XYZ file of C-alpha atoms in Angstrom:
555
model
C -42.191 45.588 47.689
C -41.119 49.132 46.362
C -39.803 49.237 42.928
C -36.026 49.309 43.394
C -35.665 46.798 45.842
C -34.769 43.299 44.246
C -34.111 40.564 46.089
C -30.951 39.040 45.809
C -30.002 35.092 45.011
C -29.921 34.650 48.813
C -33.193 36.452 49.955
C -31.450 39.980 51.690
C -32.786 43.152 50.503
C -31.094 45.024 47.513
C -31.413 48.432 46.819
C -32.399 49.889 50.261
C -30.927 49.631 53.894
C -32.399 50.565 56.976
C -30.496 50.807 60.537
C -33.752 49.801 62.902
C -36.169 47.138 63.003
C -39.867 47.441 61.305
C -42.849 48.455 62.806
C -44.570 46.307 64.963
C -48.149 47.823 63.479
C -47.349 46.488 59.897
C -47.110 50.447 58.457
C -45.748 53.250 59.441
C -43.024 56.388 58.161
C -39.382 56.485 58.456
C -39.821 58.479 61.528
C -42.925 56.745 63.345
C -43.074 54.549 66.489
C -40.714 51.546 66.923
C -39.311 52.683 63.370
C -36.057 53.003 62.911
C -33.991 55.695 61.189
C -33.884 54.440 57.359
C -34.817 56.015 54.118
C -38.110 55.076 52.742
C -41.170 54.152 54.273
C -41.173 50.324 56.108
C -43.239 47.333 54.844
C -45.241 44.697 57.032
C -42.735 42.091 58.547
C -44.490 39.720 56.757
C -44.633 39.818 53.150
C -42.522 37.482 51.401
C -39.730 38.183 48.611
C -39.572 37.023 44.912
C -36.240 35.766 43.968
C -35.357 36.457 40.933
C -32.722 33.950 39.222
C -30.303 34.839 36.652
C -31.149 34.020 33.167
C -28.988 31.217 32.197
C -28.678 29.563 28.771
C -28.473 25.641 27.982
C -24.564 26.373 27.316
C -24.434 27.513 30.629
C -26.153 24.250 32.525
C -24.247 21.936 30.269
C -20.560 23.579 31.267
C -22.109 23.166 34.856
C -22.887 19.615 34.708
C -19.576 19.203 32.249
C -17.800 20.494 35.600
C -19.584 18.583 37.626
C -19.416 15.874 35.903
C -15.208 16.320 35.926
C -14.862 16.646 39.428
C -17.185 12.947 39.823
C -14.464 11.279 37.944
C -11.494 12.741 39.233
C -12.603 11.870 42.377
C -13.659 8.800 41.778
C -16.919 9.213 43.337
C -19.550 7.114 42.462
C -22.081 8.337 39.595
C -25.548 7.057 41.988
C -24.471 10.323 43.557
C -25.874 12.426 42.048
C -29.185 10.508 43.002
C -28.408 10.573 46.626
C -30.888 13.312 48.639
C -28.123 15.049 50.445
C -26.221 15.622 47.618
C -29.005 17.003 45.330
C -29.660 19.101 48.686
C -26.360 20.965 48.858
C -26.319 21.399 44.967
C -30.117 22.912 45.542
C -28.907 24.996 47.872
C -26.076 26.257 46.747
C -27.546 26.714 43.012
C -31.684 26.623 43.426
C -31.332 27.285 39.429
C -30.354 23.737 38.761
C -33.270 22.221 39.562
C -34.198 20.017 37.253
C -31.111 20.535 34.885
C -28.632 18.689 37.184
C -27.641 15.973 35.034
C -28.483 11.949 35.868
C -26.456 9.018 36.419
C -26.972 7.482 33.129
C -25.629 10.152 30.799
C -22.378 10.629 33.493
C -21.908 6.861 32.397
C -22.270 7.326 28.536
C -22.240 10.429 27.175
C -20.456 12.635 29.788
C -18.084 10.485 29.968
C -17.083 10.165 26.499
C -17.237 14.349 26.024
C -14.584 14.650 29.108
C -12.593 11.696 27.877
C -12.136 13.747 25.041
C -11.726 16.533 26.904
C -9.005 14.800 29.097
C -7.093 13.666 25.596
C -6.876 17.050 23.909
C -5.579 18.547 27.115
C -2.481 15.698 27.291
C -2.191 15.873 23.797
C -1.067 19.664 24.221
C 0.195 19.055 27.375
C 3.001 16.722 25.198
C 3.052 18.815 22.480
C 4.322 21.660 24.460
C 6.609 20.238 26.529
C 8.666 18.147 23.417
C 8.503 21.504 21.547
C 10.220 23.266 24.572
C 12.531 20.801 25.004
C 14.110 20.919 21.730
C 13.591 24.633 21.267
C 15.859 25.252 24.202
C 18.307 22.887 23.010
C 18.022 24.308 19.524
C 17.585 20.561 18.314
C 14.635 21.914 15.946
C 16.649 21.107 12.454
C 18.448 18.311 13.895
C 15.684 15.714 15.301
C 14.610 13.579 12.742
C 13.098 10.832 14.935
C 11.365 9.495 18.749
C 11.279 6.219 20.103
C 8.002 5.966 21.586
C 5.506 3.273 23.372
C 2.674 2.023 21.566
C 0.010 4.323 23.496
C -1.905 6.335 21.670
C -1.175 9.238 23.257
C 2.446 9.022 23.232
C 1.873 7.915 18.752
C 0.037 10.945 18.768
C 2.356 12.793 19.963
C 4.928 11.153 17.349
C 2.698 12.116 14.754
C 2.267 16.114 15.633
C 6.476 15.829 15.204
C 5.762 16.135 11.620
C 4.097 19.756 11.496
C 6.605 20.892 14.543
C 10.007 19.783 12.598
C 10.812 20.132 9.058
C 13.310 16.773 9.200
C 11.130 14.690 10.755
C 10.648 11.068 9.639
C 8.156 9.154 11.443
C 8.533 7.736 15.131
C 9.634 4.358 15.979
C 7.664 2.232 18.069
C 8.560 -0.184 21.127
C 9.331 -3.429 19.844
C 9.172 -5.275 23.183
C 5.566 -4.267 23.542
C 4.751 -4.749 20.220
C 5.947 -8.542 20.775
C 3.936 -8.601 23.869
C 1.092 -7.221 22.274
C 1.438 -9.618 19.526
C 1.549 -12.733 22.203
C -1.776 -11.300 23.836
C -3.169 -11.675 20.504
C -2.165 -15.535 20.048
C -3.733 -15.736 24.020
C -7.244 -14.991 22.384
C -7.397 -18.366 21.330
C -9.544 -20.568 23.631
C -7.027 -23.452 23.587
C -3.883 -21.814 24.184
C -5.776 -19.635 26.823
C -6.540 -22.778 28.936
C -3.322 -24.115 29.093
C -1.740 -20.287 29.929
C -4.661 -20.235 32.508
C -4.111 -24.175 34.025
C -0.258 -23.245 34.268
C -0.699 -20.245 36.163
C -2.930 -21.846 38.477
C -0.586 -24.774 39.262
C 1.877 -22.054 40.127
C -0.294 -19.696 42.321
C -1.515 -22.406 44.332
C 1.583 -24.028 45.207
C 3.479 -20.256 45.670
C 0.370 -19.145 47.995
C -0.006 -21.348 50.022
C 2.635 -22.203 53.195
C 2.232 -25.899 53.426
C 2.456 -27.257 49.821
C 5.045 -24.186 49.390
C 6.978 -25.907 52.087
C 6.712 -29.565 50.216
C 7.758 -27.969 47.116
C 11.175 -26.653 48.011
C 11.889 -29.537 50.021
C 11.593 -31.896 46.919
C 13.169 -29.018 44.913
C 15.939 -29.892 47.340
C 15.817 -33.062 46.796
C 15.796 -33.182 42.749
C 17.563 -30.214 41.781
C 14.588 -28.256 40.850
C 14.316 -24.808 40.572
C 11.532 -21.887 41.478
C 7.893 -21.836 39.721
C 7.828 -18.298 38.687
C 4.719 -16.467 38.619
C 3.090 -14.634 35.779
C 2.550 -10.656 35.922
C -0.045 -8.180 35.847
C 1.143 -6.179 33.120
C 4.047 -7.885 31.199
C 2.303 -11.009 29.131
C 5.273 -12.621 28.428
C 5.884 -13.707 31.828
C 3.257 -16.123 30.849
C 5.707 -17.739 28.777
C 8.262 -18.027 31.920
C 5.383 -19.127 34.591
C 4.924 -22.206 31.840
C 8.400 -22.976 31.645
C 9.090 -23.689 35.144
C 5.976 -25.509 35.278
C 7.320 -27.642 32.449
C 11.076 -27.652 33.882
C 10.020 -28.859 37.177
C 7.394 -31.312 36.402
C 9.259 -34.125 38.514
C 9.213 -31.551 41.686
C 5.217 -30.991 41.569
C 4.451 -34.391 40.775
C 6.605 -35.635 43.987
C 4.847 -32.865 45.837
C 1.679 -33.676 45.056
C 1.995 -37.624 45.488
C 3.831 -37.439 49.215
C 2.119 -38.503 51.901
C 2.347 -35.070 53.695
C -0.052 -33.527 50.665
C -1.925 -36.243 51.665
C -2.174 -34.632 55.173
C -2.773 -31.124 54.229
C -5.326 -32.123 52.036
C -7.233 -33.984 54.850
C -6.820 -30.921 57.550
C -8.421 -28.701 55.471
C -11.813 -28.199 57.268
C -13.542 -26.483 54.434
C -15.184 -27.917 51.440
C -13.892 -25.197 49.064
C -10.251 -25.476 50.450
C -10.082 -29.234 50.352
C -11.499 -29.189 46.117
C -9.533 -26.639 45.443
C -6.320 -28.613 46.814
C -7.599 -32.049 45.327
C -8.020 -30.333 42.116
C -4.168 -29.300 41.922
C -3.421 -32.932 42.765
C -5.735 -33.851 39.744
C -3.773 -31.433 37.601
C -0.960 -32.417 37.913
C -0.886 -36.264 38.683
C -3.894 -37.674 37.263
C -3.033 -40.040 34.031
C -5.947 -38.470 31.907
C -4.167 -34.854 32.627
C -2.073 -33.586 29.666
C -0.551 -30.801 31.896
C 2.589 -31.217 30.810
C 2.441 -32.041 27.177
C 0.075 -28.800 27.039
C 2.368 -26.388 28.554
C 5.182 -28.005 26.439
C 3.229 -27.455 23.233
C 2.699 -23.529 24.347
C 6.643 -22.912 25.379
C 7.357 -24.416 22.185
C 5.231 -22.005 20.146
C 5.915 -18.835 22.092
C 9.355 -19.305 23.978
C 10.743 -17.397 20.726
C 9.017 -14.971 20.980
C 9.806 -14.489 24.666
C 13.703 -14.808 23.816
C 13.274 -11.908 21.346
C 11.700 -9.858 23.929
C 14.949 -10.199 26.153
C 17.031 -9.638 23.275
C 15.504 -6.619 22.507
C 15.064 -5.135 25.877
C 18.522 -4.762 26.426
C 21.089 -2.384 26.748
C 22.930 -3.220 23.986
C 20.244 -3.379 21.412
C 20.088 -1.118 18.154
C 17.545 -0.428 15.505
C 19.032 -2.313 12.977
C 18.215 -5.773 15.246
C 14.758 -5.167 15.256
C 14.264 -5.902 11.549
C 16.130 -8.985 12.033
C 14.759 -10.401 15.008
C 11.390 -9.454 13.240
C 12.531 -12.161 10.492
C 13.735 -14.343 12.822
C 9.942 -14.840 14.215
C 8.386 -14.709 11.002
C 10.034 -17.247 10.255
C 9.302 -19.243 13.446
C 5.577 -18.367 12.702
C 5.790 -19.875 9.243
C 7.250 -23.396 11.062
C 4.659 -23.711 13.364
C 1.914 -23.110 10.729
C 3.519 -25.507 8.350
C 4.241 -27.991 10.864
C 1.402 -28.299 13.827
C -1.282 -27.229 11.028
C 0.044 -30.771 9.109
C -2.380 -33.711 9.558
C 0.607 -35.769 8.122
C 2.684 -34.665 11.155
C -0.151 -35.405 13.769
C -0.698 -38.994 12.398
C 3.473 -39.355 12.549
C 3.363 -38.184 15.727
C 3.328 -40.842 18.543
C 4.816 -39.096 21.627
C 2.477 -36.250 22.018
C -1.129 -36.648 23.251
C -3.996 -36.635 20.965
C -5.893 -33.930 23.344
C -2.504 -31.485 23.075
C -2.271 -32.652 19.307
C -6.120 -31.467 18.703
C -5.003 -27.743 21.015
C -2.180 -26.877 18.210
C -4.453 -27.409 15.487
C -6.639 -25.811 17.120
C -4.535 -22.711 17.363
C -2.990 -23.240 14.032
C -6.299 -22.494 12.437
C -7.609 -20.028 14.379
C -5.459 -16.834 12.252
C -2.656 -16.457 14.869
C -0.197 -15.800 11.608
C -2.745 -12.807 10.325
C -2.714 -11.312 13.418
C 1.188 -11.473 14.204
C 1.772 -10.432 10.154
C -0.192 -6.995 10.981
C 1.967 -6.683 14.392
C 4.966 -7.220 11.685
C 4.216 -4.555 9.702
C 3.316 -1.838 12.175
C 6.764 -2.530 13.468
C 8.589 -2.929 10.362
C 8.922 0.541 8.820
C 11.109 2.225 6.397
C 12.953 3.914 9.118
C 13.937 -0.103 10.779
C 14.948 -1.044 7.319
C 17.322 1.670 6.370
C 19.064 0.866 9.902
C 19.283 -3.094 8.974
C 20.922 -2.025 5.609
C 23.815 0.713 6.973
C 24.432 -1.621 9.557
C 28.024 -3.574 9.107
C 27.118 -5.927 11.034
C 24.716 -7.509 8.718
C 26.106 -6.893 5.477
C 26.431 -10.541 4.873
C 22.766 -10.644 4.969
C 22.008 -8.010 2.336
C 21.721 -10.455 0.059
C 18.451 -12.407 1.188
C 16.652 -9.231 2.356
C 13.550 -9.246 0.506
C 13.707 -7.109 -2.707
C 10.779 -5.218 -1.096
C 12.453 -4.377 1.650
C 15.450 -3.263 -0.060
C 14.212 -0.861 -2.043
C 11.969 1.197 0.568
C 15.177 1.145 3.150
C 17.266 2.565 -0.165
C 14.587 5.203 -0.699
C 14.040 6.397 2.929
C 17.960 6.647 3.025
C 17.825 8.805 -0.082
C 14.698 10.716 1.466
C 16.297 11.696 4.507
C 19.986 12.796 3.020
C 17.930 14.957 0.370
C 15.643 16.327 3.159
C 18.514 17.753 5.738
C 21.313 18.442 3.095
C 19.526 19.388 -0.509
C 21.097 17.735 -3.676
C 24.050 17.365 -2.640
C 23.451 14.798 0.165
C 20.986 12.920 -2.008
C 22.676 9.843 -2.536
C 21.694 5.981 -4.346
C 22.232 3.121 -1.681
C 22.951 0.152 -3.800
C 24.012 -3.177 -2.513
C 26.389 -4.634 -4.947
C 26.107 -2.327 -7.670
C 29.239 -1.725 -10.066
C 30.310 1.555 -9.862
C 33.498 2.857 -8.527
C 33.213 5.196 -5.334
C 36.011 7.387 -4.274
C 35.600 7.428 -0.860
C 36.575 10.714 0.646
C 38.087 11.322 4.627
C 37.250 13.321 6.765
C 40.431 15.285 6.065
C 38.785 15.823 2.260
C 41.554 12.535 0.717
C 39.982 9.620 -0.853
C 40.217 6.663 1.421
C 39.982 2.562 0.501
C 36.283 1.478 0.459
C 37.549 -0.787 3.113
C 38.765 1.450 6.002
C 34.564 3.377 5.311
C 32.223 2.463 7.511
C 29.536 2.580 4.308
C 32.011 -0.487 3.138
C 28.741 -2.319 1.465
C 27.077 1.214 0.426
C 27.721 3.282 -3.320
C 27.377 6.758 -3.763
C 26.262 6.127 -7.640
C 25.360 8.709 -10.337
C 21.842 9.333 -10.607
C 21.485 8.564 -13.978
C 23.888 5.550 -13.581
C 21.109 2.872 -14.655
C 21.231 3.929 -17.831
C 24.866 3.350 -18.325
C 26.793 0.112 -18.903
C 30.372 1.441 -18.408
C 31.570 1.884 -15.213
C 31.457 5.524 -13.732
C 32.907 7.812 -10.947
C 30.828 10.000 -9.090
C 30.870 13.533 -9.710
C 29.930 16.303 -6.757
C 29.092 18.418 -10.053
C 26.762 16.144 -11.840
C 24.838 15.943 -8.714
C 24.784 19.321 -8.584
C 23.129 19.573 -12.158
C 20.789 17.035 -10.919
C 16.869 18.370 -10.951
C 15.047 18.319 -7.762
C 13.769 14.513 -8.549
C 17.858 13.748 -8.633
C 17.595 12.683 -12.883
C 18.806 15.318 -15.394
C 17.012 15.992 -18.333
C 18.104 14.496 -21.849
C 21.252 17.155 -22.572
C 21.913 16.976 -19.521
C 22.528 13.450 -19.368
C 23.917 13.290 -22.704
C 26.741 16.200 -21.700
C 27.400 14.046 -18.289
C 27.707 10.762 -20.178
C 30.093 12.483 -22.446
C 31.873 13.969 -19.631
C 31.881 10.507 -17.387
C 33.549 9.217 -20.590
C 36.847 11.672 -20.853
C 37.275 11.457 -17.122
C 37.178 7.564 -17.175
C 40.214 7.757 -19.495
C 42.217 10.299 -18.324
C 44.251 9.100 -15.608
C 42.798 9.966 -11.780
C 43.379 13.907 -12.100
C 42.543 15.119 -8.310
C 39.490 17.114 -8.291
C 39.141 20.858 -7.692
C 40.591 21.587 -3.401
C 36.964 23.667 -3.184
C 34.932 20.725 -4.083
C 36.844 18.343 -2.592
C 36.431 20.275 0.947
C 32.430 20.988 -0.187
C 32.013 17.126 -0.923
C 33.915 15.974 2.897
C 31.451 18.554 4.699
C 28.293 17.052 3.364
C 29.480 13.330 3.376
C 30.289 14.130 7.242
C 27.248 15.662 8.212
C 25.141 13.033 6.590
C 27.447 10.115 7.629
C 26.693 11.391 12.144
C 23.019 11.936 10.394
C 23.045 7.983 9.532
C 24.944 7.043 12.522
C 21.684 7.714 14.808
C 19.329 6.035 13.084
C 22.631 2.664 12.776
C 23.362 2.779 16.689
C 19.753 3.423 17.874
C 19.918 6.477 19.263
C 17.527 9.053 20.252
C 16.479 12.194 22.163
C 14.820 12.400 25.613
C 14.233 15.985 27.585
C 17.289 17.376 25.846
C 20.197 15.093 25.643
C 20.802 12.232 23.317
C 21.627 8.655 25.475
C 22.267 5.686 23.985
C 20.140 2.883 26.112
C 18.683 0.138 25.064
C 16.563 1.077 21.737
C 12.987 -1.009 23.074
C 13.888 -0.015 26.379
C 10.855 -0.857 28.888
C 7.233 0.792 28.388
């Protein structure tokens, strides 16, 4: 082949072009017999090219098999493809230079996979990212988001968690509690014992729903002794476990009528095939035989976990804030401590001369098998600062300040104080005490001191920051916050010339303060009190507006 013409990735000529066909002798001129009229002299017909690839680098085969690999998975092809001979025969084909670089089934299950998983994840991540930063750059709701209420995936936490570089007032995210509950029953459901009477409950109830002719006994006995429907368990939401084993327990007269009447009798004998006929005989067994504990078993489980059902409902509704969440979090901590203290008592099992001694044997069992770790660590992954805070501004449960765990108490004070210093500087720094001793002058929104009564912080003080070292009784005073250091405690003087100060106002009579700081103090109380009102009521941001749903609404 002349120098200057390269064949191309597909075989043609490059370089040179000729309008007639070769010459039949092999040789020959541009001008000779059976020639035709091209530039350059012709070759014989039958000399073969030499293809000459591209130079490619191992980058460049592993993006090709990463892209390969991609379009497998999205389509949900299998991964023996790319073992199959057509297959490897069009990617030949189409790139010759792949030949033996195309990459093999086992690394598209391990190793592939992982690298576009992660892939796949970076690209939602920014995906999310983009779009929330969009959404409340349009809306110009930048300096006034301080919080999401998100689902417990991990990319939607993630998310949550990029808030904090993207908004200078953000405080953390707060999590579903609905699915945290749910999460927190699958956990108990990992215990072998509890398992088999979740799993013996649900089959009861898919038998008798699926098929027509005990379906048909059923509701006619249902009829008959005022029973109600077996409800079956769901795919994706584990507490309707808990509700499949309650109406197995409810209507335990209705299957054990329909499964001792003669016409189960006759279904049972029609059924021609060996599987059909065990499988309804064993439902029969399950329910009627005097050696089954059916019934005691699924009582046992709707005992331990109905509560934690009920607080899913609660929770899930429209009315719900974030200030119930810390309390309904109590309420089944407490519940677990009950069940611990009580079925984990071999005093209580030898007392106990109604239950069964196989159902007695399942809750001890279960007792000991670290259900109350597990649900302590679902506790505190819902219980954050942010849920406390909203438990102690609530009004409704200012009755209950008193037995909130000291603990508790003083991380909810400190996020409050955290989050007023954060959007509003010194000035909106403030000292939630519960009980404390100091007189507040509560100021309107009109800039007039109102009772502590008629304010909606009726349990909360706005105290002087150096007020713990003082005995006597104190007023606040806009400027001593004002002299305050950035940690909200004066130095020494300081504190010395504010004590003194504290002292003459306390006994002059109540001389009205300055009409500029008076105004100055209303502004920042107001702002921070509509600040504090979304984290009381629950409320949060989605795609630019703020609604007011139910706070664990469904994931």
């Amino acid at each position: 082949m002349p120098l200057g013409r390269q064949a191309t990735l597909t075989g043609l000529l490059k370089g040179g072009s000729s309008s007639g066909a070769g010459s039949s002798a092999g040789s020959g001129s541009g001008s000779g017999s059976g020639s035709g009229s091209g530039s350059g002299s012709g070759d014989g017909g039958g000399v073969p090219f030499v293809k000459k690839w591209p130079k490619f680098t191992k980058e460049d085969f592993e993006e090709a098999n990463t892209l390969l690999a991609t379009a497998i998975y999205c389509c949900n092809l299998p991964m023996t493809i790319v073992e199959h001979p057509d297959f490897l025969k069009f990617i030949y084909g189409v790139a010759p230079w792949m030949q033996g670089k195309l990459i093999g089934r086992k690394a598209l299950a391990t190793t592939m996979l992982d690298k576009v998983y992660g892939m796949t994840r970076k690209e939602v991540q920014q995906f999310l990212d983009k779009q929330v930063e969009g959404v409340l750059g349009d809306w110009q709701l930048k300096e006034k988001t301080v919080s999401f209420v998100t689902d417990w995936g991990s990319n939607m936490m993630k998310a949550g968690d990029s808030l904090k570089e993207m908004l200078g007032n953000y405080v953390g995210s707060v999590n579903c509690l609905q699915h945290l509950i749910s999460n927190g029953l699958k956990d108990f459901a990992k215990n072998e014992s509890l398992a088999s009477v979740i799993s013996k409950a649900k089959e009861v109830v898919q038998y008798v729903t699926g098929h027509c002719a005990p379906r048909a006994i059923y509701d006619e006995k249902k009829k008959e002794l005022h029973g109600t429907a077996l409800i079956k368990a769901g795919a994706t939401r584990f507490g309707s476990n808990v509700l499949a084993m309650e109406s197995v327990e409810r209507n335990e007269k209705v299957l054990r009528a329909t499964v001792g009447s003669a016409e189960y009798d006759a279904y049972i004998q029609k059924q021609s095939k060996a599987a059909d006929k065990a499988a309804a005989v064993k439902i029969k067994g399950l329910i009627n035989d005097t050696s089954s504990t059916l019934f005691s078993d699924t009582k046992w489980a709707v005992d331990t976990l109905a509560p934690f059902q009920s607080a899913i409902k609660e929770v899930e509704g429209d009315t719900a804030k974030l200030s119930d969440a810390y309390y309904t979090l109590q309420v089944l901590n407490k519940h677990v401590k009950k069940i611990k203290a009580v079925q984990g008592s071999l005093v209580h099992v030898l007392e106990d001369d109604d239950t069964p001694v196989q159902t007695q044997l399942l809750a001890l069992d279960f007792v000991n098998s670290g259900f109350d770790e597990a649900w302590e660590q679902r506790t505190k992954q819902a219980c954050t600062d942010m849920v406390v805070a909203a438990a102690i501004l609530d009004p409704r449960y200012k009755h209950k300040i008193d037995s909130m765990p000291p603990e508790d108490l003083t991380r909810g004070e400190a996020f409050i104080e955290k989050l007023a210093g954060r959007m509003f500087g010194q000035e909106g720094q403030i000292k939630a005490t519960v009980g404390g001793n100091a007189q507040v002058r509560a100021i309107g929104a009109e800039g007039g001191e109102e009772a502590s009564d008629d304010n909606p912080w009726v349990h909360m003080q706005l105290t002087d920051p150096f007020n713990q070292q003082q005995s006597a009784q104190t007023t606040v005073d806009l400027a001593t916050l004002a002299a305050a250091g950035p940690d909200g405690l004066p130095d020494a003087a300081a504190a010395a010339d504010a004590a003194a100060a504290a002292a003459a106002k306390a006994a002059e009579e109540a001389a009205p303060r300055p009409e500029e700081v008076m105004k100055s103090f209303a502004a920042a109380k107001g702002e921070l009190q509509a600040t504090l009102a979304v984290l009381q009521e629950g409320r949060y941001l989605t795609v630019g507006k703020v609604e007011t749903p139910s706070l664990h609404r469904r994931c």
